[in-house]
Coordinates of C-alpha atoms in Angstrom, one line a residue:
M1 CA -33.7 208.0 -85.5
K2 CA -35.2 205.6 -88.1
K3 CA -33.2 202.7 -86.6
T4 CA -34.5 203.5 -83.1
L5 CA -38.1 203.6 -84.4
A6 CA -37.6 200.3 -86.2
I7 CA -36.1 198.6 -83.1
M8 CA -39.0 200.0 -81.0
A9 CA -41.5 198.7 -83.5
L10 CA -40.0 195.2 -83.4
L11 CA -39.9 195.3 -79.6
A12 CA -43.6 196.4 -79.6
L13 CA -44.5 193.5 -81.9
G14 CA -42.7 191.0 -79.7
S15 CA -44.2 192.2 -76.5
G16 CA -47.8 192.2 -77.6
P17 CA -50.3 189.3 -77.9
V18 CA -47.8 187.1 -79.7
L19 CA -45.8 186.7 -76.5
A20 CA -48.9 186.4 -74.4
Q21 CA -50.0 183.3 -76.3
K22 CA -49.5 180.2 -74.3
K23 CA -48.9 176.7 -75.6
P24 CA -52.1 174.7 -75.2
A25 CA -52.0 172.3 -72.3
A26 CA -51.3 168.8 -73.3
K27 CA -54.5 166.8 -73.3
M28 CA -54.7 163.0 -73.3
A29 CA -57.2 161.8 -75.9
A30 CA -59.5 158.9 -75.1
T31 CA -58.2 155.7 -76.6
A32 CA -60.4 152.9 -78.0
G33 CA -63.3 153.9 -75.7
I34 CA -61.2 154.4 -72.6
P35 CA -62.1 157.7 -70.9
A36 CA -59.4 160.3 -71.1
A37 CA -59.8 161.0 -67.4
S38 CA -58.8 157.4 -66.6
L39 CA -55.7 157.8 -68.8
L40 CA -54.7 161.1 -67.1
K41 CA -55.1 159.6 -63.6
G42 CA -53.1 156.6 -64.7
K43 CA -50.3 158.8 -66.1
S44 CA -50.1 160.7 -62.8
I45 CA -49.8 157.5 -60.8
Y46 CA -47.2 156.1 -63.3
T47 CA -45.2 159.3 -62.9
Q48 CA -45.3 159.1 -59.1
Y49 CA -44.7 155.4 -58.6
C50 CA -43.4 153.7 -61.8
L51 CA -41.4 156.1 -63.8
T52 CA -38.2 155.8 -61.8
C53 CA -37.8 152.2 -62.6
H54 CA -39.6 151.8 -65.9
Q55 CA -38.5 155.2 -67.3
A56 CA -40.5 157.9 -69.0
D57 CA -40.7 156.0 -72.2
G58 CA -41.6 152.7 -70.6
G59 CA -38.4 151.2 -71.8
G60 CA -37.2 149.9 -68.4
V61 CA -33.5 149.4 -67.6
D62 CA -31.6 146.5 -69.2
G63 CA -31.1 143.6 -66.7
L64 CA -32.8 145.4 -63.9
N65 CA -36.4 146.7 -64.7
P66 CA -38.3 145.2 -67.6
P67 CA -39.8 147.4 -70.3
L68 CA -43.5 148.0 -70.5
T69 CA -43.5 148.3 -74.2
K70 CA -45.2 145.5 -76.1
T71 CA -44.4 142.7 -73.6
D72 CA -46.5 139.7 -72.9
Y73 CA -46.9 140.8 -69.3
V74 CA -48.4 144.1 -70.2
L75 CA -50.5 143.1 -73.2
G76 CA -51.4 139.6 -72.1
D77 CA -53.5 138.2 -69.3
K78 CA -54.8 141.1 -67.1
T79 CA -55.0 138.9 -64.0
R80 CA -51.3 138.2 -64.2
L81 CA -50.5 141.9 -64.7
I82 CA -52.8 142.9 -61.8
N83 CA -51.0 140.3 -59.6
V84 CA -47.7 142.1 -60.3
L85 CA -49.0 145.2 -58.7
V86 CA -50.8 143.4 -55.9
N87 CA -48.0 141.0 -55.0
G88 CA -44.8 142.4 -56.6
L89 CA -42.5 140.4 -58.8
Q90 CA -39.1 138.9 -58.5
G91 CA -36.9 136.4 -60.5
V92 CA -39.1 136.2 -63.6
D93 CA -38.0 136.5 -67.2
I94 CA -40.0 138.8 -69.3
N95 CA -40.1 138.0 -73.0
D96 CA -37.2 135.6 -72.4
E97 CA -35.0 138.3 -70.8
P98 CA -33.9 138.2 -67.2
Y99 CA -34.5 141.2 -65.0
N100 CA -32.9 141.2 -61.5
N101 CA -34.5 144.1 -59.7
V102 CA -37.3 143.3 -57.3
M103 CA -40.7 144.9 -58.1
P104 CA -42.3 145.7 -54.8
S105 CA -45.9 145.3 -54.2
Q106 CA -48.0 148.4 -54.9
D107 CA -50.9 147.1 -52.8
F108 CA -51.3 150.5 -51.1
L109 CA -52.9 151.7 -54.3
T110 CA -56.7 151.6 -54.4
D111 CA -58.4 149.3 -56.9
Q112 CA -59.3 152.3 -59.0
Q113 CA -55.7 153.6 -59.0
M114 CA -54.4 150.2 -60.0
A115 CA -56.9 150.0 -62.8
D116 CA -56.0 153.5 -64.0
V117 CA -52.3 153.0 -64.1
L118 CA -52.5 149.6 -65.7
T119 CA -54.9 150.9 -68.3
Y120 CA -52.5 153.8 -68.9
V121 CA -49.6 151.3 -69.4
R122 CA -51.6 149.0 -71.6
N123 CA -52.4 152.0 -73.9
N124 CA -49.1 153.9 -74.0
F125 CA -45.5 153.3 -75.0
G126 CA -46.8 151.8 -78.3
N127 CA -49.2 149.5 -76.5
K128 CA -52.9 149.1 -77.4
A129 CA -54.9 146.8 -75.2
S130 CA -58.2 146.8 -73.3
A131 CA -58.8 148.7 -70.1
V132 CA -58.4 147.2 -66.7
T133 CA -61.3 147.9 -64.4
A134 CA -61.5 148.4 -60.7
A135 CA -63.8 145.4 -60.5
E136 CA -61.1 143.2 -62.1
V137 CA -58.5 144.5 -59.6
K138 CA -60.9 143.8 -56.7
A139 CA -61.5 140.3 -57.9
V140 CA -57.8 139.5 -58.0
R141 CA -57.3 140.9 -54.5
T142 CA -60.1 138.8 -53.2
A143 CA -58.8 135.7 -54.9
N144 CA -55.4 136.3 -53.3
K145 CA -56.9 136.5 -49.8
K146 CA -58.3 133.0 -50.1

């Protein structure tokens, strides 16, 4: 009888508020003055359109899809990076490494979506860089039309 009561007590403890507690939802903290909402939107876009080729950790695939971690393309000139999304990319070495897969244009994304995903990439995977704005994306698109 004592064993039964002990087992029931343990079960009661396990079925109470302890099990009802939920792990807090992951929140993305604002980085260097970049709004958390922009980073969250960027992460969502990355997950939908970029993750398959560039991987969850931004490490890319050797010889096919370049990494997004600490590369000149990601951390360098924003205009060049925006042009990759607007125009796509093919046959370019990234940090002296050849990558043979074609990066298709992502020009179906809005200016704000491009800004959010590029800001996300520039501030994740060990990267720390300034945000990309929708105005910067719009300026690159306009310059490309000329």
